[in-house]
mmCIF file of C-alpha atoms in Angstrom:
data_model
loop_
_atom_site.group_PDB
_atom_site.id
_atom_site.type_symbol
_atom_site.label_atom_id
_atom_site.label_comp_id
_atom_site.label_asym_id
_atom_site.label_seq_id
_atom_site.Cartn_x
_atom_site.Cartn_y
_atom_site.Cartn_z
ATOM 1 C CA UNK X 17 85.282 105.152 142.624
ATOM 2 C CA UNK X 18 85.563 101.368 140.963
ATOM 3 C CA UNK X 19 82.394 101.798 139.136
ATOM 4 C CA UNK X 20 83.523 105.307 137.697
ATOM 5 C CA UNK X 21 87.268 103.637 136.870
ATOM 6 C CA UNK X 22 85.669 100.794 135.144
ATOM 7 C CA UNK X 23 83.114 103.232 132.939
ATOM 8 C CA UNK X 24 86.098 105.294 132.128
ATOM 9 C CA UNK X 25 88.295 102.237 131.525
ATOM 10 C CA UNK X 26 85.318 100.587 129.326
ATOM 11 C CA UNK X 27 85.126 103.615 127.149
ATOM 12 C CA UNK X 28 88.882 103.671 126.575
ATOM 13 C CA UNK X 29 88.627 100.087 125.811
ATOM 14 C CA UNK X 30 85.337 100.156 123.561
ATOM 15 C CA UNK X 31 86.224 103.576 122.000
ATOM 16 C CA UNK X 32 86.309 102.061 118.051
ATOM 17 C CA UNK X 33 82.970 100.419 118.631
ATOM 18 C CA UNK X 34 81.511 103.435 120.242
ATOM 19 C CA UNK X 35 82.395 105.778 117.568
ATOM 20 C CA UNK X 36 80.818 103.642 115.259
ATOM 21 C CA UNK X 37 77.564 103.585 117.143
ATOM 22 C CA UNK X 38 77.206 106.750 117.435
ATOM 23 C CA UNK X 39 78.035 107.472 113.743
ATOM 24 C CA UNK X 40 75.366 105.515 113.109
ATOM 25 C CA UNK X 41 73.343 107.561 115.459
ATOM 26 C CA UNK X 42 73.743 110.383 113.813
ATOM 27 C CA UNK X 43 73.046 109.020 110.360
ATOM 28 C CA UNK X 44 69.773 107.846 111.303
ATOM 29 C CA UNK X 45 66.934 109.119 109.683
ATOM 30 C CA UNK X 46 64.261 109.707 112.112
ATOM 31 C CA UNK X 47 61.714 111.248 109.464
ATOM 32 C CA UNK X 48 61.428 109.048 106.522
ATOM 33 C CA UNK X 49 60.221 112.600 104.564
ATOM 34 C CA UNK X 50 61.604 114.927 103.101
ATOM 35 C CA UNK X 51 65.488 114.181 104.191
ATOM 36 C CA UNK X 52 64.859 110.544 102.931
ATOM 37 C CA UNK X 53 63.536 111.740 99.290
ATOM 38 C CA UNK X 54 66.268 114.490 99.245
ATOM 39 C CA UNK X 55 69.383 111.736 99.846
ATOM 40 C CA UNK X 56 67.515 108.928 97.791
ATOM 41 C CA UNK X 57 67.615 112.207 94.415
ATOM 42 C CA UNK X 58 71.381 112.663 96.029
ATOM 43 C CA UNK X 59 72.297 109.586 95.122
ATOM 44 C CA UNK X 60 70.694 108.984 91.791
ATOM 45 C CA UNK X 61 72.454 112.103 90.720
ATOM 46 C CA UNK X 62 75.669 110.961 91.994
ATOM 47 C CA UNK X 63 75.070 107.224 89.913
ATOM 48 C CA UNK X 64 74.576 109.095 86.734
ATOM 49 C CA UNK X 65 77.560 111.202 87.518
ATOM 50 C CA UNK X 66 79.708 108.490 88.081
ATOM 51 C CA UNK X 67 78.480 106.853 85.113
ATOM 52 C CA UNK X 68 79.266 109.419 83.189
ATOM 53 C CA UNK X 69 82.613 110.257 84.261
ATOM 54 C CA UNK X 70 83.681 106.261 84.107
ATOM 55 C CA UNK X 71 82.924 106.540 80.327
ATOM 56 C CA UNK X 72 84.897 109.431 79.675
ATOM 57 C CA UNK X 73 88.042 108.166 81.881
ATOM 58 C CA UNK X 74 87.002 104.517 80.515
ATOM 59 C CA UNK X 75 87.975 106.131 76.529
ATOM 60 C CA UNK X 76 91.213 108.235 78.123
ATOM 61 C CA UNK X 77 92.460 105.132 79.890
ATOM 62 C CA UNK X 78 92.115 106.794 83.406
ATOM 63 C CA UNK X 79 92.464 104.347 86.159
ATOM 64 C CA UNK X 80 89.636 105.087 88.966
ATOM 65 C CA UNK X 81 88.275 103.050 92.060
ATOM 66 C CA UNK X 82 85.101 104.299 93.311
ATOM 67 C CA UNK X 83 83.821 103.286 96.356
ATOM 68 C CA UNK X 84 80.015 103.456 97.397
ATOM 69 C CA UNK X 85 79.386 103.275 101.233
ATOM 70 C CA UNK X 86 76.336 101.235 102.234
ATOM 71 C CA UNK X 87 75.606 99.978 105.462
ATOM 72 C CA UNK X 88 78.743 99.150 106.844
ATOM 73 C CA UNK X 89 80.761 102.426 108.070
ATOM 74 C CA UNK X 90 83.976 102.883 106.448
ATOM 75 C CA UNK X 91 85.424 105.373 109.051
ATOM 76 C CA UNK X 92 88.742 103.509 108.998
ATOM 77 C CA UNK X 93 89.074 103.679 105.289
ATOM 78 C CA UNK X 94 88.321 107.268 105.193
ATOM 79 C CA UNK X 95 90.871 108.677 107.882
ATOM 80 C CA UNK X 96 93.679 107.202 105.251
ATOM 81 C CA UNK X 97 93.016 109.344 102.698
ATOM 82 C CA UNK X 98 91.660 112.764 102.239
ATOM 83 C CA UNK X 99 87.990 114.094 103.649
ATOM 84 C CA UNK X 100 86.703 116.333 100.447
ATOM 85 C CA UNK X 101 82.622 116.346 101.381
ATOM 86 C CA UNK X 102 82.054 117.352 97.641
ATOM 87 C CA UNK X 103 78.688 117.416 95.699
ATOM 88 C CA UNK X 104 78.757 114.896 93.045
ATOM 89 C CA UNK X 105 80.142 115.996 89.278
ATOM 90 C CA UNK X 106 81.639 114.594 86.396
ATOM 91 C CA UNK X 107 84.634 117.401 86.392
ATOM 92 C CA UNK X 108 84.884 116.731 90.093
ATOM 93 C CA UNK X 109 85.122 112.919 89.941
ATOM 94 C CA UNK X 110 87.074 113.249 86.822
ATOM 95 C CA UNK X 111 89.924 115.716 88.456
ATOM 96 C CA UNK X 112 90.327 113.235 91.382
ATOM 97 C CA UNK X 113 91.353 110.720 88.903
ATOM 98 C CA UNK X 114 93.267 113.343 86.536
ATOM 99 C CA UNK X 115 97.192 111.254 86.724
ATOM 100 C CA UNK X 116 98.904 114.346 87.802
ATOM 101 C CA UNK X 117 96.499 115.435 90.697
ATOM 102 C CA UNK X 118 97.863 114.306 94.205
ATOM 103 C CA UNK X 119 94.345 112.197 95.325
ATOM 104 C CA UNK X 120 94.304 109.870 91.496
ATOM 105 C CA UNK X 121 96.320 107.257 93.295
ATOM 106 C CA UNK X 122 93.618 106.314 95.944
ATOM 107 C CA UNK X 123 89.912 105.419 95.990
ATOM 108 C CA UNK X 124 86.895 107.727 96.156
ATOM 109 C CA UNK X 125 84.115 106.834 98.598
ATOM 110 C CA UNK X 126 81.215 107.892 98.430
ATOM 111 C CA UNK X 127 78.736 108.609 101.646
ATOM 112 C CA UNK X 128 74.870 109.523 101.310
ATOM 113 C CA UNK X 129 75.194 110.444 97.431
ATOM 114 C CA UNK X 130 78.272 112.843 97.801
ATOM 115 C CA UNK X 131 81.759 112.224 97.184
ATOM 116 C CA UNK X 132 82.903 112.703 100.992
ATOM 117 C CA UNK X 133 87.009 111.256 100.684
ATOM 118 C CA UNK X 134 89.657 110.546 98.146
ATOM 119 C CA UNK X 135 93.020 109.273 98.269
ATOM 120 C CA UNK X 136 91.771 106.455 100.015
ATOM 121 C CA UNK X 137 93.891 103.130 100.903
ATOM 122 C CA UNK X 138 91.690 100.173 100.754
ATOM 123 C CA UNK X 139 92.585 96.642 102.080
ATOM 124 C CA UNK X 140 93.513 93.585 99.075
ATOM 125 C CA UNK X 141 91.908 90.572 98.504
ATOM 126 C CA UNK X 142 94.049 87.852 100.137
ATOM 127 C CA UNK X 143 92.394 85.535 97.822
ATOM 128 C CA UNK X 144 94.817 83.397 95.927
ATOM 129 C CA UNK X 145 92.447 82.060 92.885
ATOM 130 C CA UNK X 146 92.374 85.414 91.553
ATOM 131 C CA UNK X 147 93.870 85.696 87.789
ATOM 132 C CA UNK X 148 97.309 87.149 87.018
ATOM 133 C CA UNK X 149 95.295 89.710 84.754
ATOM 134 C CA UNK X 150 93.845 91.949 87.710
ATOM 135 C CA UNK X 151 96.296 94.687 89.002
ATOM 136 C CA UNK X 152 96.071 96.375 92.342
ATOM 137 C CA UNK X 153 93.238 98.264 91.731
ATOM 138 C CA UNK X 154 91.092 95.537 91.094
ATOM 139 C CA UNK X 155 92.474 93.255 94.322
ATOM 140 C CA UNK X 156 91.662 96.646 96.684
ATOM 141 C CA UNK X 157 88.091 96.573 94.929
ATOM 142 C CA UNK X 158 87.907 92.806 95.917
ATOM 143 C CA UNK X 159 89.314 93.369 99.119
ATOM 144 C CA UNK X 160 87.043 96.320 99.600
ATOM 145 C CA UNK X 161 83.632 94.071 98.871
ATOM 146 C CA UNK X 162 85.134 91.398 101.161
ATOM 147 C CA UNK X 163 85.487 93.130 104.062
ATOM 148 C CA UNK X 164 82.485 95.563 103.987
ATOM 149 C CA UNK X 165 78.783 95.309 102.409
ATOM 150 C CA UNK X 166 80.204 97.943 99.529
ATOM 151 C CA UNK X 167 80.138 98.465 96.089
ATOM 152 C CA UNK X 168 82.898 99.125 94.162
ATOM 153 C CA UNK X 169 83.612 100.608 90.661
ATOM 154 C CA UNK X 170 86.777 100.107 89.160
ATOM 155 C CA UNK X 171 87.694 101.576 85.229
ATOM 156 C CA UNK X 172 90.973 99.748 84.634
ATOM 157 C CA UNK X 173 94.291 101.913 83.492
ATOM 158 C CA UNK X 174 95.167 99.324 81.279
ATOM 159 C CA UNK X 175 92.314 98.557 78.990
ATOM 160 C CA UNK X 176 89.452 100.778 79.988
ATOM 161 C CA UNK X 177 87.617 97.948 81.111
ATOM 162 C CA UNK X 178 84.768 99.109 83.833
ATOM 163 C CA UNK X 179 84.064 96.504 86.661
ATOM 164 C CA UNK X 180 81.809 96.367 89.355
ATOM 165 C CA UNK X 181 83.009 94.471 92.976
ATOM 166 C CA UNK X 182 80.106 93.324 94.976
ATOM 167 C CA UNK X 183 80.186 91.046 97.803
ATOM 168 C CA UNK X 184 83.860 89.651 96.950
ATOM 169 C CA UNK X 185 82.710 88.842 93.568
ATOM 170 C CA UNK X 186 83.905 90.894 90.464
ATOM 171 C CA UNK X 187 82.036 91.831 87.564
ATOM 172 C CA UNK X 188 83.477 92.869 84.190
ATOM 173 C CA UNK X 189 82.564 94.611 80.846
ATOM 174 C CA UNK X 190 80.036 97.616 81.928
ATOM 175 C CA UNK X 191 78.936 100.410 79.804
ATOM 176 C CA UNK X 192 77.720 103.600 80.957
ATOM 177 C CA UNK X 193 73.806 102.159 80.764
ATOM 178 C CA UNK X 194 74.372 98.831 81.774
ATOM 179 C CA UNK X 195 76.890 100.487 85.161
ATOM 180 C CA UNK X 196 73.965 103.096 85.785
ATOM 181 C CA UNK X 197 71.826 99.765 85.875
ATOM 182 C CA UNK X 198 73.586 98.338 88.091
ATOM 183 C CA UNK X 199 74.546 100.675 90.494
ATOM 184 C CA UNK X 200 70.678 101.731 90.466
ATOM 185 C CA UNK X 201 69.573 98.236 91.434
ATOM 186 C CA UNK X 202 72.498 97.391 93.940
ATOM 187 C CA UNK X 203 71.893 101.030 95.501
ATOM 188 C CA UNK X 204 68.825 102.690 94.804
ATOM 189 C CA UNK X 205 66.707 99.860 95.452
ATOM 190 C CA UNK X 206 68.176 99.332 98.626
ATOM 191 C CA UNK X 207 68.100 102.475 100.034
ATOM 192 C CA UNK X 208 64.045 102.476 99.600
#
């Protein structure tokens, strides 16, 4: 009876860390076939679409902050906002972000190449060197790259400006070619 209190009593206690494992589990790819070509297309579909849709809400002055899960599970950012388990579009990326739709306020992430939540509350930086210039959204996206291994797009409300927040380090004045670029090398690459 102690050793089945203490398993019971260790999965109470280790429940986070479990649940993470075996999300992890079940993301595994066990075949590195056709399910690993069909997520690798996924996700170079979703770049271009978020390219695309960052230069359109970019020239409207649309704040966005689009996160893009890597290898660190973001389970805990995801159960604040919204689960949506979309396929990847411009219109679809572009009406989360619309100011008058009820998930613009939060962050996207985005799992495996599809947009999976949105309304998302992500942590802020705590660093203090940071200039004056950068509102919230781009203290969550450093906050975001601090705490996890991933990347994060941010088009700014204020002067269209499209960044990129990479491991706690933020990088200004993207295009669309010059984001797809990016997000290709920081993502794609990876992935293979």
């Amino acid at each position: 009876k102690v050793v089945d209190s203490a398993i019971i009593a260790a999965a109470v206690i280790f429940q986070p860390e479990l649940r993470r494992l075996l999300e992890r589990v079940g993301r595994t790819n066990f075949s590195k076939g056709q399910i690993f070509d069909s997520k690798t297309n996924r996700l170079t579909d979703c770049i271009s679409s978020v390219c695309k849709a960052a230069a359109i809400m970019q020239e409207k002055r649309i704040g966005a902050l689009i996160v893009f899960e890597r290898t660190t599970q973001l389970g805990e950012i995801i159960n604040t906002g919204t689960v949506i388990d979309a396929e990847s579009s411009v219109s679809m990326i572009n009406n989360i972000f619309f100011p008058k739709s009820p998930l613009h306020d939060g962050a996207m992430i985005v799992r495996d190449g599809r947009l999976y939540a949105a309304g998302c509350i992500l942590p802020l930086s705590q660093n203090s060197n940071l200039s004056k210039d950068l509102g919230t959204r781009h203290r969550a996206s450093l906050g975001m790259s601090e705490n996890s291994d991933a990347v994060v797009v941010v088009v700014s409300e204020e002067t269209g400006t499209i960044s990129v927040a990479v491991n706690g380090e933020l990088r200004r004045g993207f295009d669309t070619i010059t984001l797809h670029t990016e997000l290709t090398d920081l993502l794609v690459e990876k992935a293979s």
